[in-house]
Short mmCIF file of C-alpha atoms in Angstrom, two decimals:
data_model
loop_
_atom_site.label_atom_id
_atom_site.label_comp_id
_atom_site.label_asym_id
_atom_site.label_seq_id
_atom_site.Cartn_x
_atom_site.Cartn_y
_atom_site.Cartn_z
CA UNK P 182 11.89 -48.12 17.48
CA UNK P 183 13.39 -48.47 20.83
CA UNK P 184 16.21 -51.06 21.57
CA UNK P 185 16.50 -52.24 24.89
CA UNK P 186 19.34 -54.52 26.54
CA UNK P 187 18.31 -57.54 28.98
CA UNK P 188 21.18 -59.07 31.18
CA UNK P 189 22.07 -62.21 30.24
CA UNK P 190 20.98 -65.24 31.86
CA UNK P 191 22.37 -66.05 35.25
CA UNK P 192 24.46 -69.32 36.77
CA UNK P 193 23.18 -70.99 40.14
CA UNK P 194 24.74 -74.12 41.80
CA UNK P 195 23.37 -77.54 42.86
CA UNK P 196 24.23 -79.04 46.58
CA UNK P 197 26.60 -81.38 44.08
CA UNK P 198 28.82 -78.12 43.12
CA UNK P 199 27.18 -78.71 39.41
CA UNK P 200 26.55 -75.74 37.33
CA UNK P 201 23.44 -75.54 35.70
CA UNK P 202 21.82 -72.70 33.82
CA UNK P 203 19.23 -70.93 35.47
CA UNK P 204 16.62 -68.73 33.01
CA UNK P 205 15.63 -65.68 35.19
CA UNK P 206 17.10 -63.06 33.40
CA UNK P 207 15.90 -59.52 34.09
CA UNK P 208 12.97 -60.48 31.71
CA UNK P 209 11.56 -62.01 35.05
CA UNK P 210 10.75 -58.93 36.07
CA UNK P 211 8.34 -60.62 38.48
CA UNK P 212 7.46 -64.44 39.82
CA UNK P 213 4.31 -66.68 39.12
CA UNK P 214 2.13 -66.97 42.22
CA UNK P 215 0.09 -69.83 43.99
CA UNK P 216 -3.29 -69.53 44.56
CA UNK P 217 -15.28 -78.41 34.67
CA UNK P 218 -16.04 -79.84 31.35
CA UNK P 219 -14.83 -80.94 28.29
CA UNK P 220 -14.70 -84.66 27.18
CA UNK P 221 -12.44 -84.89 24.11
CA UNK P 222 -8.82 -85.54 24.62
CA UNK P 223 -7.15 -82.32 24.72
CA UNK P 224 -3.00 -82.14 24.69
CA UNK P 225 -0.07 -80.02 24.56
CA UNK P 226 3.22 -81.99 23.47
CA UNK P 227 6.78 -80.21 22.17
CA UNK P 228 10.32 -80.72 22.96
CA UNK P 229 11.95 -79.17 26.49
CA UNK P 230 15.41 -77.84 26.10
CA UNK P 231 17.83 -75.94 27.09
CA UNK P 232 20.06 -78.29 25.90
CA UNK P 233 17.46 -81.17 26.08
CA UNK P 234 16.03 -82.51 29.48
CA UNK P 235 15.63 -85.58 30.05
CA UNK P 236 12.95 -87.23 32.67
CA UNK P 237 11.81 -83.55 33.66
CA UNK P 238 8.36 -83.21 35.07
CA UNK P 239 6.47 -81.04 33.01
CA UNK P 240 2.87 -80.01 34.62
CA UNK P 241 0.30 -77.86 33.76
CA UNK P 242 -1.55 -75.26 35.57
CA UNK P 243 -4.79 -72.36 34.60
CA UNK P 244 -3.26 -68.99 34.84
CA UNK P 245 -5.44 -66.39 36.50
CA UNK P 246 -5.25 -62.50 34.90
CA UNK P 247 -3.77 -61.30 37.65
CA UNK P 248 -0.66 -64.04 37.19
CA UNK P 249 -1.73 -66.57 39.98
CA UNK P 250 -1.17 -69.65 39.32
CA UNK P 251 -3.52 -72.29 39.79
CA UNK P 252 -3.35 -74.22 42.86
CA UNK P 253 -4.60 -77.77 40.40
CA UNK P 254 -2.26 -79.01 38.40
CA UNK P 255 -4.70 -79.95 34.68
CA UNK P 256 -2.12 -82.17 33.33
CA UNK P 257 1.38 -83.99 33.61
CA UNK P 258 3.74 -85.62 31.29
CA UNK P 259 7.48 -86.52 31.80
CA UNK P 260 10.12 -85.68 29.16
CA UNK P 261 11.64 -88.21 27.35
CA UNK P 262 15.52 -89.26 26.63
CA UNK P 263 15.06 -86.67 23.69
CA UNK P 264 13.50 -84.27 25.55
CA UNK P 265 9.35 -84.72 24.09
CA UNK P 266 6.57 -84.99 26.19
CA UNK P 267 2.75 -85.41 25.32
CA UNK P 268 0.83 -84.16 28.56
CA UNK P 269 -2.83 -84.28 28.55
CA UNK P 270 -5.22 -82.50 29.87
CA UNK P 271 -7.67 -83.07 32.51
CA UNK P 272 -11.03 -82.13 32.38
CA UNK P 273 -10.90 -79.70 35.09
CA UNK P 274 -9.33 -77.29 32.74
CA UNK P 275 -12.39 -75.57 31.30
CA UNK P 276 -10.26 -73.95 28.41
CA UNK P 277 -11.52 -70.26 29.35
CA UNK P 278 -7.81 -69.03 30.91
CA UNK P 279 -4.23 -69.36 29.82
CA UNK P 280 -2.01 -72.22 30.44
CA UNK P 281 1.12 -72.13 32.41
CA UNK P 282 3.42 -75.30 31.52
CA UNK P 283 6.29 -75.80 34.14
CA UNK P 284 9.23 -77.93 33.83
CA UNK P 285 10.78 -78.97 37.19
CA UNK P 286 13.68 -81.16 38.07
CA UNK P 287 13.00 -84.55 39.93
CA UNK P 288 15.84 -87.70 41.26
CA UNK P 289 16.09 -88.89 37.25
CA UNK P 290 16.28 -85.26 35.54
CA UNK P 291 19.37 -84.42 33.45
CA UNK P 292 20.07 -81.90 30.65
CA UNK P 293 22.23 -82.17 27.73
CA UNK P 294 25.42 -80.12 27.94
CA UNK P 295 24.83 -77.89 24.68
CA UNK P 296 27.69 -75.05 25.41
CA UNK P 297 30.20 -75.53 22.91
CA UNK P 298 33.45 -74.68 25.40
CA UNK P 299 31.22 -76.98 28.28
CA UNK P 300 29.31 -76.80 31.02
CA UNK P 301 31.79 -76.33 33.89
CA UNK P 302 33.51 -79.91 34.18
CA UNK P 303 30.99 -81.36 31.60
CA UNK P 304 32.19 -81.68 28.23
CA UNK P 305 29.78 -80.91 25.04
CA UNK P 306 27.50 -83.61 24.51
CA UNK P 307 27.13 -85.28 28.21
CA UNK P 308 24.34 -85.35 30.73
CA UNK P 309 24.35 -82.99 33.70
CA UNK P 310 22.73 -84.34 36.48
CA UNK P 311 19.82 -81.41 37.71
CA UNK P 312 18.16 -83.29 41.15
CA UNK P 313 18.83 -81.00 44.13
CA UNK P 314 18.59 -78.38 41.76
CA UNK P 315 15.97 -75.57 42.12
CA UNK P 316 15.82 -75.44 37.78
CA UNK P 317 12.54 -74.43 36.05
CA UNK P 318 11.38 -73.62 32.98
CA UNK P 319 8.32 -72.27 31.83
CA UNK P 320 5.98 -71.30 28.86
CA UNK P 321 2.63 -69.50 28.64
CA UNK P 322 -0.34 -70.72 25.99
CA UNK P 323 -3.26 -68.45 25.43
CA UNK P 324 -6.66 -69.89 26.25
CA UNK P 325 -7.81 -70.59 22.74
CA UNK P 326 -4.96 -73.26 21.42
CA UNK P 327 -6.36 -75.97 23.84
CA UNK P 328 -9.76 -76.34 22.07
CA UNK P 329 -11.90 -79.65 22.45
CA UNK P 330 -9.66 -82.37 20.69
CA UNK P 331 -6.97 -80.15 19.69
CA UNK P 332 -3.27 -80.81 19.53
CA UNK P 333 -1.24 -78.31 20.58
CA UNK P 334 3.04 -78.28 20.09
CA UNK P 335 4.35 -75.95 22.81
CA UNK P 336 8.54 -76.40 23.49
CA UNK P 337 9.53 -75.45 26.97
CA UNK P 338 13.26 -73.34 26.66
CA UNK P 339 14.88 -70.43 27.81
CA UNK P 340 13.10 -68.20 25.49
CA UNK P 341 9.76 -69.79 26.21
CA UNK P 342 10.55 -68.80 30.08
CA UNK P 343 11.98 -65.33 29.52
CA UNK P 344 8.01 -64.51 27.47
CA UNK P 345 6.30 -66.22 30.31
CA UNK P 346 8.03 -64.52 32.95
CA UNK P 347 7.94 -61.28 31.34
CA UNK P 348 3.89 -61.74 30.57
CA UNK P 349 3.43 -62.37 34.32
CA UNK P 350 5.56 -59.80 35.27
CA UNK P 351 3.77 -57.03 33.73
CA UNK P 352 0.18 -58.16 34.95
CA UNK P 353 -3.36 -58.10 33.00
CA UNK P 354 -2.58 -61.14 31.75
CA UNK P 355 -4.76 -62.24 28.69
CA UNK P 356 -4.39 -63.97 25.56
CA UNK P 357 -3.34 -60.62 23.43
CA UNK P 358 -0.66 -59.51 25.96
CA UNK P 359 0.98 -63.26 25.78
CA UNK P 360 0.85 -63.57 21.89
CA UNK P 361 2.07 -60.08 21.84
CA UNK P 362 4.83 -61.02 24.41
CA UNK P 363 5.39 -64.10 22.59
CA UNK P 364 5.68 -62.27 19.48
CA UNK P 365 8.67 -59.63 20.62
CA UNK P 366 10.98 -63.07 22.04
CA UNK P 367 10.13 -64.70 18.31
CA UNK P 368 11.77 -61.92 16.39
CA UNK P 369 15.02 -62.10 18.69
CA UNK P 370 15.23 -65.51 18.45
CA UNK P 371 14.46 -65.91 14.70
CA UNK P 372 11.56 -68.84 14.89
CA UNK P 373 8.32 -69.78 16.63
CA UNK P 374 9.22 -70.33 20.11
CA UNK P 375 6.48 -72.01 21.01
CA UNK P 376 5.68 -74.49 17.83
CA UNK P 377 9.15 -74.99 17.00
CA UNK P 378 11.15 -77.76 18.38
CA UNK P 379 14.64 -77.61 19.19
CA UNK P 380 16.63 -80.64 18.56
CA UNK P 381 19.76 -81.57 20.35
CA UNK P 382 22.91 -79.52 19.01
CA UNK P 383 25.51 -82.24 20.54
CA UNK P 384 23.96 -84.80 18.18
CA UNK P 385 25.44 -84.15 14.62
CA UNK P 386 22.76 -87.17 13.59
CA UNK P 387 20.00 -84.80 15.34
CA UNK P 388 20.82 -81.25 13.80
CA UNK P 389 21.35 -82.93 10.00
CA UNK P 390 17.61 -84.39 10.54
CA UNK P 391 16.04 -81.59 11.59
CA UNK P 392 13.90 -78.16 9.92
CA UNK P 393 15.98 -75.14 9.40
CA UNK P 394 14.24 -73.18 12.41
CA UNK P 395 14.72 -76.23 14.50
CA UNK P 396 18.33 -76.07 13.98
CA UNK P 397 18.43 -72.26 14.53
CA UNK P 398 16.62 -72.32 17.69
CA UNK P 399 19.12 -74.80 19.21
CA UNK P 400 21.91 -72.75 18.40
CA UNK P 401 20.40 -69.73 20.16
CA UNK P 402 19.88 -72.33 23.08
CA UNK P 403 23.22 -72.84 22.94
CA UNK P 404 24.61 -69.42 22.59
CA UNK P 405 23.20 -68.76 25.78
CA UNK P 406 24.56 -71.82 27.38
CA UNK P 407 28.15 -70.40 25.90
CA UNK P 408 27.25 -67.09 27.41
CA UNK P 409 26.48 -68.17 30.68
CA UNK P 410 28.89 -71.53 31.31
CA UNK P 411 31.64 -69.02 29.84
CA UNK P 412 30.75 -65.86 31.77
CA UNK P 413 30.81 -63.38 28.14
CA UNK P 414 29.71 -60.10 28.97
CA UNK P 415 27.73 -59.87 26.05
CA UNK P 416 23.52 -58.98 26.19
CA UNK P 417 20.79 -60.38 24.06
CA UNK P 418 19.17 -57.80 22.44
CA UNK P 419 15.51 -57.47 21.63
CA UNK P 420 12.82 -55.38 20.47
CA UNK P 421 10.83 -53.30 22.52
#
């Protein structure tokens, strides 16, 4: 069994000198690209986080097999003050390709500090402020989870973004190579990235309410954050 070392995940700035965490790590080995029926209600809902966001845009796109990106959005939801959203999908998503789910910043967007030294001037627990930022965050569904009626929980995080980015990276896309992908960023992490939901670590309320592997995966959220706000030279390690 190989090991193999990834570089941690990188810092950018806003035009407001506020440091937010960006999620391309050398995962994103590559960048998604731009390019009728069913009549039951269809929807993907989960919790975004990094820590959480608040007011993001999340929006939903087919994902070709050669990783371009549809040019319709099939759905869009905004996140709420806890970070859920409940997006719906349109019927012009005919269920046959994978999903792409992007979370994007707009005017309103903020994201819960979750480091536990801070996030550059804001303390543990506060809102940073992400409009005029260029953040994202992404996650990749296989074809088959948004079925006629079906209900599907898919978080948005870090770890969601580093399996997308890695699935589109390498090419062929199709619903084995993004479970498969999927599969390799669940046993680093410890839980389900996709059906579990992170709560928010800076809320002692939150993290006493919540599932064991909810409360683990916000702790590897926020190791990151530490990681990254703090500049540690460590490496997440996964399996190859």
């Amino acid at each position: 069994m190989q090991i193999a070392e990834f570089e941690p995940v990188k810092l950018i700035k806003s035009s407001k000198n506020l440091l937010v965490l960006a999620v391309i790590s050398a995962l994103s080995f590559g960048c998604i690209n731009d390019d009728k029926n069913n009549k039951e209600e269809r929807s993907l809902s989960g919790s975004v986080a990094k820590g959480i966001v608040k007011n993001g845009t999340v929006t939903a796109y087919p994902l070709a097999s050669d990783g371009t990106r549809g040019k319709t959005a099939v759905g869009t939801a905004k996140t709420a003050d806890d970070g859920s959203y409940k997006l719906a999908l349109t019927d012009d998503y005919d269920g046959t390709s994978p999903l792409l789910l992007e979370l994007t910043a707009n005017s309103d967007t903020t994201m819960v500090c979750d480091a536990l030294s801070g996030c550059g001037d804001t303390p543990r627990g506060d809102d940073i402020p992400l409009a005029d930022t260029d953040f994202i965050l992404t996650a990749v569904i296989p074809s088959g989870r948004a079925k006629n009626g079906a209900k599907v929980d898919t978080a948005i995080t870090a770890f969601t973004s580093m399996a997308a980015n890695r699935v589109v990276s390498e090419g062929n896309i199709s619903d084995s190579s993004i479970r498969a992908t999927n599969s390799k960023i669940n046993e680093l992490v410890g839980v389900n990235i996709l059906s579990t939901n992170p709560v928010n670590i800076a809320s002692k309320d939150d993290l006493s309410k919540a599932a064991p592997d909810e409360q683990r995966y916000a702790i590897m959220l926020a190791a990151l954050a530490e990681q990254a706000f703090t500049g540690i030279e460590s490496r997440v390690i996964a399996l190859k």
